[in-house]
Coordinates of C-alpha atoms (C1' of nucleotides) in Angstrom, one line a residue:
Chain A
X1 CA 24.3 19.5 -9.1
X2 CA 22.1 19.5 -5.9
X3 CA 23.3 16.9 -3.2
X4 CA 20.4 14.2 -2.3
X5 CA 19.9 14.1 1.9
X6 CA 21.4 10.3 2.5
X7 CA 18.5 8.4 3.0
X8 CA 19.0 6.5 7.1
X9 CA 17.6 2.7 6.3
X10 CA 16.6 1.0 9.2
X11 CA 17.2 -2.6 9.9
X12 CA 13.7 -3.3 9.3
X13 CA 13.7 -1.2 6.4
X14 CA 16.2 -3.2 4.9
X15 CA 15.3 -6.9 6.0
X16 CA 12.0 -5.1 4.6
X17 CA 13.5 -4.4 0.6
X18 CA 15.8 -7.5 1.0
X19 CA 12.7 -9.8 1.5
X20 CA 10.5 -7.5 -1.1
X21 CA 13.1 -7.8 -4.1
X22 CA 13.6 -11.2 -3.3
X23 CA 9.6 -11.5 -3.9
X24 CA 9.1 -9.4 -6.4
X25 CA 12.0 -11.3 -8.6
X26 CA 10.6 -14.3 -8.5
X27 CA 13.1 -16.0 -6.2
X28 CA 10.1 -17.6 -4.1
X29 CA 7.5 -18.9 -6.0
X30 CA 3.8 -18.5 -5.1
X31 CA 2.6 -20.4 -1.9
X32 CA 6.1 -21.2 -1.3
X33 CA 6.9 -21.0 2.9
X34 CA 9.2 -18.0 3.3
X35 CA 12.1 -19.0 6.2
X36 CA 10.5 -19.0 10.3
X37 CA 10.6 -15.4 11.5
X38 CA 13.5 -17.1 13.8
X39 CA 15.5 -18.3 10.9
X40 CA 15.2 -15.0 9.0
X41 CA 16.1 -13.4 12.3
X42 CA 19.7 -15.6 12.5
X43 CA 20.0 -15.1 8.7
X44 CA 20.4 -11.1 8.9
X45 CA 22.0 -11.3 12.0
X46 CA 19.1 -9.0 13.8
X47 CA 16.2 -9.0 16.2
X48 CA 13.1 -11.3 15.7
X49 CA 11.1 -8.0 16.2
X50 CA 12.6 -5.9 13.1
X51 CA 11.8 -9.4 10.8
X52 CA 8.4 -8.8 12.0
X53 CA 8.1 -5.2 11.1
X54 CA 9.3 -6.4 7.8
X55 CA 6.7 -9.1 7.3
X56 CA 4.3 -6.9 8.4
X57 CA 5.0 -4.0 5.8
X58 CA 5.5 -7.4 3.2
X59 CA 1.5 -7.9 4.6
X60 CA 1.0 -4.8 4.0
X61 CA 1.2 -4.9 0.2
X62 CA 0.0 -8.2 -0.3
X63 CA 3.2 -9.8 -1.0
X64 CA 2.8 -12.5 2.1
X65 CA 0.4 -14.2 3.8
X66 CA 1.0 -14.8 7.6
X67 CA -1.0 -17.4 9.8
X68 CA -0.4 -18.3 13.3
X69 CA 1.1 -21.6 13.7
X70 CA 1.3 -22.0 9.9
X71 CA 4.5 -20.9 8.3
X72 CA 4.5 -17.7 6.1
X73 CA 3.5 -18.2 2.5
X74 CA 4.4 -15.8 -0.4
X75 CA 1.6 -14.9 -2.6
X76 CA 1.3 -14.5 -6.3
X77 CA 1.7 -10.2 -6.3
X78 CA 0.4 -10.2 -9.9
X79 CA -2.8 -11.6 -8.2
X80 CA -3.0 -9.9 -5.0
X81 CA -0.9 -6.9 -4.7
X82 CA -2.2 -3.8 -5.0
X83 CA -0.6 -0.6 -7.0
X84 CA 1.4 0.7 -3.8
X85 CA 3.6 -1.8 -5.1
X86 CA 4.7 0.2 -8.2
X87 CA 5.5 2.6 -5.4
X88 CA 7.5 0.0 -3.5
X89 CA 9.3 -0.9 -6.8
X90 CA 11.4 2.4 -6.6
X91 CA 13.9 0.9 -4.3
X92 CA 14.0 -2.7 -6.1
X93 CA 17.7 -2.3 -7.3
X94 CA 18.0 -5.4 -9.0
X95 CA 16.6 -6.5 -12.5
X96 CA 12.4 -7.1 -12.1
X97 CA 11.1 -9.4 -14.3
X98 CA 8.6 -6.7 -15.3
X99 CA 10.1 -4.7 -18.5
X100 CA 7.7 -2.9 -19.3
X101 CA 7.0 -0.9 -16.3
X102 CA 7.9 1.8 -17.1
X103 CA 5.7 2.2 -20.1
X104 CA 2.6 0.5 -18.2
X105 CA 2.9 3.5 -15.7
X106 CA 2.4 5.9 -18.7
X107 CA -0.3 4.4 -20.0
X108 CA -2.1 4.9 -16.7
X109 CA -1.6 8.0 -16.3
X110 CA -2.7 8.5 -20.0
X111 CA -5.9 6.6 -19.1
X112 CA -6.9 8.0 -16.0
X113 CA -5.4 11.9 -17.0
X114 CA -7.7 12.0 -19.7
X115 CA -10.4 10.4 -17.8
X116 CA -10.1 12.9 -14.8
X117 CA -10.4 15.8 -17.5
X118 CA -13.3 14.7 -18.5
X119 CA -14.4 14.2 -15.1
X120 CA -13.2 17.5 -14.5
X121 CA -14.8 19.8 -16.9
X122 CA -17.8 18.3 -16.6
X123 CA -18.4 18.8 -12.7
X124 CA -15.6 20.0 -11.0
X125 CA -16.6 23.0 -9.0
X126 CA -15.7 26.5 -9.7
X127 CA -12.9 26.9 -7.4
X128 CA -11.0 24.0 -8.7
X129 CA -11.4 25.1 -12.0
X130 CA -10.0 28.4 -10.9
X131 CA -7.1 26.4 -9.5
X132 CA -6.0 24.5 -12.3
X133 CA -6.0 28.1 -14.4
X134 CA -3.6 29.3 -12.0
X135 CA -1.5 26.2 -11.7
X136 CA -1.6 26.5 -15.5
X137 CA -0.2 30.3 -15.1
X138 CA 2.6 28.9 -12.8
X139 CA 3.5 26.5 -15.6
X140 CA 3.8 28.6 -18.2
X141 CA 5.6 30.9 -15.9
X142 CA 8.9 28.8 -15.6
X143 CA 8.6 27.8 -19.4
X144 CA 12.2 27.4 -20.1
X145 CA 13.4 25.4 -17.3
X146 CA 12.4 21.9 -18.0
X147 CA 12.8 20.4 -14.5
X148 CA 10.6 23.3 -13.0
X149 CA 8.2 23.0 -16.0
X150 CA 7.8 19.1 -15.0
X151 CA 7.1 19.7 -11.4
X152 CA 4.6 22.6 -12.4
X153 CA 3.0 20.2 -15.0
X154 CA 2.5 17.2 -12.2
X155 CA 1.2 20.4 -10.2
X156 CA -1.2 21.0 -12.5
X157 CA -2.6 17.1 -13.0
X158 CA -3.1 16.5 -9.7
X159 CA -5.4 20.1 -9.3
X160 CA -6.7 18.3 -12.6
X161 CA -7.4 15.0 -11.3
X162 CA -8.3 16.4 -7.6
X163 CA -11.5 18.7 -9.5
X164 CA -12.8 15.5 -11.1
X165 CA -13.6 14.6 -7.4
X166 CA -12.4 11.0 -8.1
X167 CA -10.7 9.9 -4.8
X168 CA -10.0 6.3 -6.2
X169 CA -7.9 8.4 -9.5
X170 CA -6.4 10.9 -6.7
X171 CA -5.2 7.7 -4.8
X172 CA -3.8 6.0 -8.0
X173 CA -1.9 9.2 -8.9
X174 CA -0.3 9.4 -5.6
X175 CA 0.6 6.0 -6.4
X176 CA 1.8 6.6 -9.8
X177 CA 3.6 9.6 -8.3
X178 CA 5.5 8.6 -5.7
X179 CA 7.1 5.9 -7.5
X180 CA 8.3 8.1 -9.4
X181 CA 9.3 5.9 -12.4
X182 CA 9.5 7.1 -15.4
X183 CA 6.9 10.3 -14.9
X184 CA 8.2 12.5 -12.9
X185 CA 11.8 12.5 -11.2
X186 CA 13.5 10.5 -14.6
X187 CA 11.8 12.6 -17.1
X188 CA 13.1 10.6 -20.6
X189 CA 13.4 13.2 -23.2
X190 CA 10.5 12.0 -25.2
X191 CA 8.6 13.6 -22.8
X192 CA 10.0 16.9 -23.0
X193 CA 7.4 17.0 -26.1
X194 CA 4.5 16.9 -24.1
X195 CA 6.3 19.5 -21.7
X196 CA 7.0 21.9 -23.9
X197 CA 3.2 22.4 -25.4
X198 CA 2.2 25.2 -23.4
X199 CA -1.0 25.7 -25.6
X200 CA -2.0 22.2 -25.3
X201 CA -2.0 23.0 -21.6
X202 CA -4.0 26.2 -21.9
X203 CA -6.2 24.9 -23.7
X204 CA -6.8 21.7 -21.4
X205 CA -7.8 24.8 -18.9
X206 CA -9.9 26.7 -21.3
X207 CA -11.7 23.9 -21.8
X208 CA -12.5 22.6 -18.1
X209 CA -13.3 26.3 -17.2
X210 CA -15.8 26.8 -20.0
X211 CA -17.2 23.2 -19.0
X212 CA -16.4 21.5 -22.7
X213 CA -16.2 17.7 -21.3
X214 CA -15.5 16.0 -24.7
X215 CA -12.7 18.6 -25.4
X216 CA -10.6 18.4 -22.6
X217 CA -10.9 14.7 -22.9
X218 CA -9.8 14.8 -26.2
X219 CA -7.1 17.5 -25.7
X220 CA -5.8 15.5 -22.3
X221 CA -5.6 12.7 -24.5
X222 CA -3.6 13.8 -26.9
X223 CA -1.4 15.5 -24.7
X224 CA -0.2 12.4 -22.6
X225 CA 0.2 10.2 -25.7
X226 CA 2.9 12.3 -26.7
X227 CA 4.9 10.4 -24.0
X228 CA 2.8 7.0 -24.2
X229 CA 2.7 6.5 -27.2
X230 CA 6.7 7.5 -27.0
X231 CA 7.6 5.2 -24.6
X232 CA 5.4 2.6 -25.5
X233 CA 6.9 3.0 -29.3
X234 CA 10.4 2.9 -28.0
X235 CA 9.4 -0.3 -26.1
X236 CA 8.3 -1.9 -29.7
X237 CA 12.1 -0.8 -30.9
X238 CA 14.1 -3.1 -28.0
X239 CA 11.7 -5.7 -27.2
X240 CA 12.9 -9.0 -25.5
X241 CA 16.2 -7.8 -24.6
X242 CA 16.1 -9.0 -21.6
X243 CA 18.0 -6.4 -19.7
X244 CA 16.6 -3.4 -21.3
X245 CA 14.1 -3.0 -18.0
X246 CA 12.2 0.3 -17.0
X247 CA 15.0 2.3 -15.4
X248 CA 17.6 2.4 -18.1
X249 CA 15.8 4.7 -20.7
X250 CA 17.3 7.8 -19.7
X251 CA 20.4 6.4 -22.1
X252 CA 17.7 7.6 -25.0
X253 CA 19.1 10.3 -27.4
Chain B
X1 CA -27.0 -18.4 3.3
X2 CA -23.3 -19.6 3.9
X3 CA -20.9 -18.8 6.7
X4 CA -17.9 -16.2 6.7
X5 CA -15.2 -17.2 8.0
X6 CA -14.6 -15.6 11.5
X7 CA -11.9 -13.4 11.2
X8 CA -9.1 -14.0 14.4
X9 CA -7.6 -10.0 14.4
X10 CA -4.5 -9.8 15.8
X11 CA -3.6 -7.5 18.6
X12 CA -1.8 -5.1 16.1
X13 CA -4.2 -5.8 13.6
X14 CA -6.9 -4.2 15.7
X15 CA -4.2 -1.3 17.2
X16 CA -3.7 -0.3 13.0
X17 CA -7.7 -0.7 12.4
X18 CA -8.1 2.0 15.4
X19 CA -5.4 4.0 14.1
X20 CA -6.4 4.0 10.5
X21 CA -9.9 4.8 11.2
X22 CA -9.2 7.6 13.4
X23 CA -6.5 9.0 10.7
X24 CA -8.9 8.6 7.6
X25 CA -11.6 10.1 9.5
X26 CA -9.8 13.0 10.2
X27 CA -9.7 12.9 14.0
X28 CA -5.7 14.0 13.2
X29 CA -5.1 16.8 11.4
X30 CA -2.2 16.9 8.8
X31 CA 1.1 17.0 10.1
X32 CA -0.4 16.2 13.3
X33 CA 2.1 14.3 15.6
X34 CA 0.5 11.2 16.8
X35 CA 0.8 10.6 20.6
X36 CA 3.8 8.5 21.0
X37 CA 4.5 5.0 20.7
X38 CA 4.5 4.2 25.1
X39 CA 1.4 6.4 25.5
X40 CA -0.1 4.7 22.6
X41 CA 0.7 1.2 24.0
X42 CA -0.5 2.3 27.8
X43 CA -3.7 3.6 25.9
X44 CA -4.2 0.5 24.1
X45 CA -3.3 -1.6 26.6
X46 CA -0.8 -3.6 24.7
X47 CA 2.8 -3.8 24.6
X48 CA 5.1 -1.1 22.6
X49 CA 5.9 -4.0 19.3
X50 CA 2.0 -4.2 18.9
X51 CA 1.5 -0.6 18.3
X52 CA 5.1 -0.3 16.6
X53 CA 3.8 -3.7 14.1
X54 CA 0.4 -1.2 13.5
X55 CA 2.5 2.2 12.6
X56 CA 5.1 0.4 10.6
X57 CA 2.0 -0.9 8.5
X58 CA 0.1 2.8 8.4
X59 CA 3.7 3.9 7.2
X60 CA 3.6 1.7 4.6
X61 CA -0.4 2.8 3.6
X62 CA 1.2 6.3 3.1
X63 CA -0.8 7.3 6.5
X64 CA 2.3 8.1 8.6
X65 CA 5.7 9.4 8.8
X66 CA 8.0 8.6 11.4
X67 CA 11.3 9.9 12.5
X68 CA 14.0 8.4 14.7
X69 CA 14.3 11.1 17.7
X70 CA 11.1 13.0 16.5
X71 CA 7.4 12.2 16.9
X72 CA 5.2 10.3 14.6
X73 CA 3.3 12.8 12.5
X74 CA 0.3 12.2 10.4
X75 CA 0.2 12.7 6.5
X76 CA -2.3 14.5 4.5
X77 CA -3.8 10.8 2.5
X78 CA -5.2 12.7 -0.1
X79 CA -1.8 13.8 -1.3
X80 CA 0.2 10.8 0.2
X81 CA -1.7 7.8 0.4
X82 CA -2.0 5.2 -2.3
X83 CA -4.3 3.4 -4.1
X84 CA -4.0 0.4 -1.6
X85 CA -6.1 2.7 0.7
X86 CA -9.1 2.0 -1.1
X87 CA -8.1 -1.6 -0.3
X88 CA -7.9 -1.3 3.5
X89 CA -10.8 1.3 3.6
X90 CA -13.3 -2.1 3.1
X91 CA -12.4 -2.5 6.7
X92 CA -13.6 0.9 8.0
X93 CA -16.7 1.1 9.7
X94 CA -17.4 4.3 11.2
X95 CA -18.4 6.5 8.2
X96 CA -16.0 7.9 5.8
X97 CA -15.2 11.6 5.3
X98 CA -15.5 10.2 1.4
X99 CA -19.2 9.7 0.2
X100 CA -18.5 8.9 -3.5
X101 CA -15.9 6.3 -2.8
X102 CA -18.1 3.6 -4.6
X103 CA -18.9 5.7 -7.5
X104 CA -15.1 6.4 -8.0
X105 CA -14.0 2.9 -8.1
X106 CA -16.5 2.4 -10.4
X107 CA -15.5 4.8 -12.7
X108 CA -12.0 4.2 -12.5
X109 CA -13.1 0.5 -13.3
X110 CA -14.6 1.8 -16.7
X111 CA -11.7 3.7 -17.5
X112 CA -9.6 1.5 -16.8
X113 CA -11.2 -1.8 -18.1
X114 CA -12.1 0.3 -21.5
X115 CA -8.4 1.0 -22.0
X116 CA -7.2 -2.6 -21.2
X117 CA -9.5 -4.1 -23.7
X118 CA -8.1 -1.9 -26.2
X119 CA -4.6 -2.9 -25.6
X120 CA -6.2 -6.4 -25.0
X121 CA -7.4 -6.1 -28.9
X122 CA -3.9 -4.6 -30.0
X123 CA -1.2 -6.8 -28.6
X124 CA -2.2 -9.6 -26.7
X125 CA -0.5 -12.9 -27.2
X126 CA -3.0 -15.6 -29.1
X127 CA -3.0 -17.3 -26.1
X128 CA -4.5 -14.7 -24.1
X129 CA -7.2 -14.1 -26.3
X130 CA -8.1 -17.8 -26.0
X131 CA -8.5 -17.9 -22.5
X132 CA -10.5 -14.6 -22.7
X133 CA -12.7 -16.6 -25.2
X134 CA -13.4 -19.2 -22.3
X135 CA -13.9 -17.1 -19.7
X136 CA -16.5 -16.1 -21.9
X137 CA -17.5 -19.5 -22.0
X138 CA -17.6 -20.2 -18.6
X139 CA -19.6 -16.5 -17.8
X140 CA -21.7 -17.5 -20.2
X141 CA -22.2 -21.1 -19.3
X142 CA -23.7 -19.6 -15.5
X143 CA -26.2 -17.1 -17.0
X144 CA -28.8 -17.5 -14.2
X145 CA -26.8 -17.4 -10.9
X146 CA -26.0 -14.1 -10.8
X147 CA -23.4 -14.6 -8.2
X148 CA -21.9 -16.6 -10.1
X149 CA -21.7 -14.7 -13.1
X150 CA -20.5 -11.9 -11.1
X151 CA -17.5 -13.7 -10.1
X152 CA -17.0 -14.7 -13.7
X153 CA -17.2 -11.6 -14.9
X154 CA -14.7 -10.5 -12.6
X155 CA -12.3 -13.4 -13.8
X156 CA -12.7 -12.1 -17.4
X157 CA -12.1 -9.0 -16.8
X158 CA -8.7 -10.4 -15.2
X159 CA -8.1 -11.9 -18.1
X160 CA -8.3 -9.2 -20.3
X161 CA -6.4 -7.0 -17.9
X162 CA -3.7 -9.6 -17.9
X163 CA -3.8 -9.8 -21.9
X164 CA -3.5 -5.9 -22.2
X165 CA -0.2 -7.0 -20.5
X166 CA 0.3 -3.8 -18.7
X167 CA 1.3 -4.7 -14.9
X168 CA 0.1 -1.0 -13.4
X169 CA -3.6 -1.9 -14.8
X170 CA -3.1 -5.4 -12.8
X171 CA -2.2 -4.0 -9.8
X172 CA -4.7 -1.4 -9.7
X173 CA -7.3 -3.6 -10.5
X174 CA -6.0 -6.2 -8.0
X175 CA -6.5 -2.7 -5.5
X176 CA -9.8 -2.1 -6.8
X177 CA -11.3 -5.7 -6.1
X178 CA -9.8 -6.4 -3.4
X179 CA -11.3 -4.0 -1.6
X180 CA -14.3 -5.9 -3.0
X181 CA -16.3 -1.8 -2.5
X182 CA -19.2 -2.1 -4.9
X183 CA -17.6 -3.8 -7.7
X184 CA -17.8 -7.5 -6.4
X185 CA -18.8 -8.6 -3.2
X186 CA -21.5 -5.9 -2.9
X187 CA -23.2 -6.2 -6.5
X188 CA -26.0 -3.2 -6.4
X189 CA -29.0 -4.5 -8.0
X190 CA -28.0 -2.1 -11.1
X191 CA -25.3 -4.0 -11.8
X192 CA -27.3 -6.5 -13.3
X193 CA -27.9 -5.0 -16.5
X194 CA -24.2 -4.8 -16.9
X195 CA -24.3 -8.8 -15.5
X196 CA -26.9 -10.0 -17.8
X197 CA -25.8 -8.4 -21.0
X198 CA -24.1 -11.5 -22.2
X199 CA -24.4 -10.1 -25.6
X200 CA -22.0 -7.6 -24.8
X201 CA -19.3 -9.9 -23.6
X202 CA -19.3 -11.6 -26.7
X203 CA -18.9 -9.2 -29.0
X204 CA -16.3 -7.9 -26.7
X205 CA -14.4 -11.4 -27.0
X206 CA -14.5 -11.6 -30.3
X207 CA -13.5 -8.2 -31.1
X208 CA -10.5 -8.7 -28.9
X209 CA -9.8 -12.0 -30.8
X210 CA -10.0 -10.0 -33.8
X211 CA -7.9 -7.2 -33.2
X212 CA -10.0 -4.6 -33.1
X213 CA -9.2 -2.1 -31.1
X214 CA -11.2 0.6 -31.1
X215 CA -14.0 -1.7 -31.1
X216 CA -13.4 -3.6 -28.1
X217 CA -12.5 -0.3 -26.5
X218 CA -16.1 1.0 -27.6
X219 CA -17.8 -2.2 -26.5
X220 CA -16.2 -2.1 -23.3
X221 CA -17.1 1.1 -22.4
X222 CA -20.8 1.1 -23.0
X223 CA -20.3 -2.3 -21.0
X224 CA -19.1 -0.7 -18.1
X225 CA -20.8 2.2 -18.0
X226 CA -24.3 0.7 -17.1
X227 CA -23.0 0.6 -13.7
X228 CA -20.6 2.8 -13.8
X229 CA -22.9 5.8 -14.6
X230 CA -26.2 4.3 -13.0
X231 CA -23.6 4.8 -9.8
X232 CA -22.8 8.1 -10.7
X233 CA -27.0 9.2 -11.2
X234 CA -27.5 7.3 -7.8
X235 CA -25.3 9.5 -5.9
X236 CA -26.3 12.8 -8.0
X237 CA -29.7 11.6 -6.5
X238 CA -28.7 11.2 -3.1
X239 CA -26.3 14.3 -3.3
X240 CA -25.4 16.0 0.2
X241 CA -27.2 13.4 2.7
X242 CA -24.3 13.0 4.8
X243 CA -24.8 9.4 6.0
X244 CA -25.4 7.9 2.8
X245 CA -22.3 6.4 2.4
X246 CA -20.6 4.6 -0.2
X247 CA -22.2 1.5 2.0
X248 CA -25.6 1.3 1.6
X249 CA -25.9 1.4 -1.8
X250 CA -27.9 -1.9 -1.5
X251 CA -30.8 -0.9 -0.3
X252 CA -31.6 1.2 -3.7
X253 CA -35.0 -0.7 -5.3
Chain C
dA1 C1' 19.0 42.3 26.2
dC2 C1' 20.2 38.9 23.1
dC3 C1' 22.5 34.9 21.2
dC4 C1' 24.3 30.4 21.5
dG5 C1' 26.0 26.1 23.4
dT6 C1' 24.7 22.5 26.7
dC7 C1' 22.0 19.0 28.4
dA8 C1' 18.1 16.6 30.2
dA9 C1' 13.9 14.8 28.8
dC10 C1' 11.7 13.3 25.4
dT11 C1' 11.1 10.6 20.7
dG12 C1' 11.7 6.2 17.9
dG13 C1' 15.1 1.9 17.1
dT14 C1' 17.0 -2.4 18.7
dT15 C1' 18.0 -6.1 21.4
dG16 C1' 17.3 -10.4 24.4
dG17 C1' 14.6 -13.5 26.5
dA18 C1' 10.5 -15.6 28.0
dC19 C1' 6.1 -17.4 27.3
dC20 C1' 1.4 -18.0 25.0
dA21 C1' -1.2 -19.9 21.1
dG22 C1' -2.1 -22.0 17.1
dT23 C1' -0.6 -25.8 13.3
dT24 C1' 1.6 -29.8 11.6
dG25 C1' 2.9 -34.3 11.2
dA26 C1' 4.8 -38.3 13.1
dC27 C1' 3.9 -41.7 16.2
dT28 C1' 1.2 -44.7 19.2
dC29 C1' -2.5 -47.4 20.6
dA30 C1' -7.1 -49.5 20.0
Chain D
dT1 C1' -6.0 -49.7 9.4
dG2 C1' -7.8 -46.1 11.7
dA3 C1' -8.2 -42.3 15.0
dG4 C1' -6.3 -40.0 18.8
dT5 C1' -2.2 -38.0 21.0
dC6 C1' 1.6 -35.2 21.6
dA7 C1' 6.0 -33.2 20.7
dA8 C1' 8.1 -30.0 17.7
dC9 C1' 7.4 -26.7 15.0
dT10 C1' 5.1 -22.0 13.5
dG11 C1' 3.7 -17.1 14.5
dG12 C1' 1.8 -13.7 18.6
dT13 C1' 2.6 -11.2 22.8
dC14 C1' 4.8 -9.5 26.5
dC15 C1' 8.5 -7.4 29.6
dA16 C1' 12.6 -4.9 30.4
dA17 C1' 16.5 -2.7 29.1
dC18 C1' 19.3 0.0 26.4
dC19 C1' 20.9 2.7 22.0
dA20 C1' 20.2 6.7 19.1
dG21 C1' 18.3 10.5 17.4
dT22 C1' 15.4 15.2 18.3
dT23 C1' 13.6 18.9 20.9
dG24 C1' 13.3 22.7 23.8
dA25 C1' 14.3 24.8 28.1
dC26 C1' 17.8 26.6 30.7
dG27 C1' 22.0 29.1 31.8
dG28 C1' 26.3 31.4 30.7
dG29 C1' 28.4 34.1 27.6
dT30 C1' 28.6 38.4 24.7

DNA sequence: ACCCGTCAACTGGTTGGACCAGTTGACTCA
DNA sequence: TGAGTCAACTGGTCCAACCAGTTGACGGGT
């Protein structure tokens, strides 16, 4: 049991999630007029300035829209926010409205994995392809421990998805990453199937080093639907039940 | 020719362009502490909530970390920042340490638009597949403007997005237009064979209206990939020319 | 000579208040 | 009835002060 360093929010940070969540959830609808900065600045009981910081990160991800003189607007995020706000997501601690998360974020990284070994094999140069061998090595190194073998595995897709030279799939990993839902830090035990296939790995590398595009496409893919497909499957199983939202499937046998 | 609207940049809007510029660029190394938030505001010439409003907002893009006590120190974006970058990168002018920035979105367009019209064919509601069937309509109804069609097309491919019913796709494609890079505002003139293939969309519709996956996965791939890899051959072309940026892609024949 | 506590001089965090600069809508006058 | 006016909002900017952490140099102890 390793102790988590208590994370200091400050009182931007939180007038930032309190406004976010309230957002997200729905409980202003689109083009609605959030509170004046001065009201929202009597409601928490703190300076004008920090609402501003926290309208401004709210800006940020395309969640408001500010205008001098006009009041502030929310915006419809499932039309103008961008992915950071998977990322943002992570410290939503009430129920989202989006269920499915969870198994959307696999998908992606399914997508854009298998993509970025393609990518990868086929024009990566010949030091990154050395580097994904040895990130490979260090994975199969730790091969019992599970949490090691996860953090050698994200290791390893990221060497993977920085050789196929495709900033925009770097960024959307990063994304994917550091919200960490569901891929890395709450590995469900479904995945532990995808962990476990060291030759699947190995030959993901054989195949970018000896340049066979269509194989390590096809290898990638079948590798990351093993947790999908999982999740995606185990979505099917407890569909509209309403509570049943992306961070509650560690409780899967 | 029509007028843009002029844009009215706020003090701190101009502070976090300067600052995002010079940190994308590389003008701060990793890890780098940024000079602090008085010196910043003397440099600037504006007051210490300008520059604060700006870091809190390059915090947020991933570009920062700040400390209470400690300096403000610069992150590595490639390993930190999300896809929203792409997003504010529009914005950049000084050249980008990233040539292939248009030929990535592109790709991760295909890849991801491929994938969502297979999900699209699998399990979208009936209703989404109507309104995918008149966005077809209404692309189709516009076939000489090609502005027009362009911005059609881009509302289908919403549409289908939507009907795949996976939010991270959404959001990363909201990311992906929104910094309208290549695949909107700025259609190269190869785009058009994608544009005009009316065709395509179509079959693309009715396979999704059908159900068939792997067909509409098929058909949307080919789709994409007349611009996608007519991108890619541009900058294979132009390879290692420095200034060619992901900017002037227009001026190709 | 070396180690370690102390403390001043940073850093960012927060507050209050004042004023500028746009937007909005009601209200007035032609 | 219509257009112009203006007061009452909205967000944008600034100043000045103080709180709260971090850092590193300095000096006294061992």
């Amino acid at each position: 049991m390793t102790f988590e360093p208590i994370s200091r929010q400050s009182v931007s940070d939180q007038v930032f999630g309190r406004l976010r969540d309230a957002i997200v959830s729905g409980r202003y609808a689109a083009d609605e007029a959030l509170p004046s900065e001065r009201e929202l600045s009597a409601t928490f009981e703190v300076n004008r300035h920090a609402v501003r910081e926290a309208l401004r990160r709210l800006q940020q991800l395309g969640l408001v829209r500010v205008s001098q003189g006009g009041a502030t607007r929310v915006l419809d995020w499932r039309a103008t926010a961008g992915l950071d706000l998977a990322m943002a997501l992570v410290g939503a601690e009430d129920v989202l409205p989006v269920a499915t998360l969870g198994r959307d974020v696999l998908e992606m990284r399914a997508c854009i994995g298998a993509d970025a070994a393609r990518l990868c094999a086929e024009r990566a140069a010949p030091g990154a392809r050395a580097a994904i061998a040895e990130a490979v090595d260090r994975y199969a190194a730790v091969v019992p421990d599970l949490a090691r073998m996860a953090e050698a595995d994200l290791a390893l897709w990221r060497r993977i998805i920085e050789g196929s030279g495709n900033i925009a799939y770097l960024l959307a990993f990063n994304s994917l990453t550091a919200g960490a839902i569901a891929v890395g830090h709450m590995p469900a035990p479904r995945r532990t199937a995808e962990l476990l296939d060291v030759g699947a790995h190995r030959r993901l590398s054989d195949q970018i080093a000896w340049g066979d595009a269509a194989g390590a496409q096809r290898t990638a893919r079948a590798l990351l639907a093993l947790t999908a497909t999982g999740e995606a499957a185990a979505h099917d199983r407890a569909a509209t039940q309403g509570e049943a939202g992306a961070h509650d499937e560690s409780a899967a046998p």
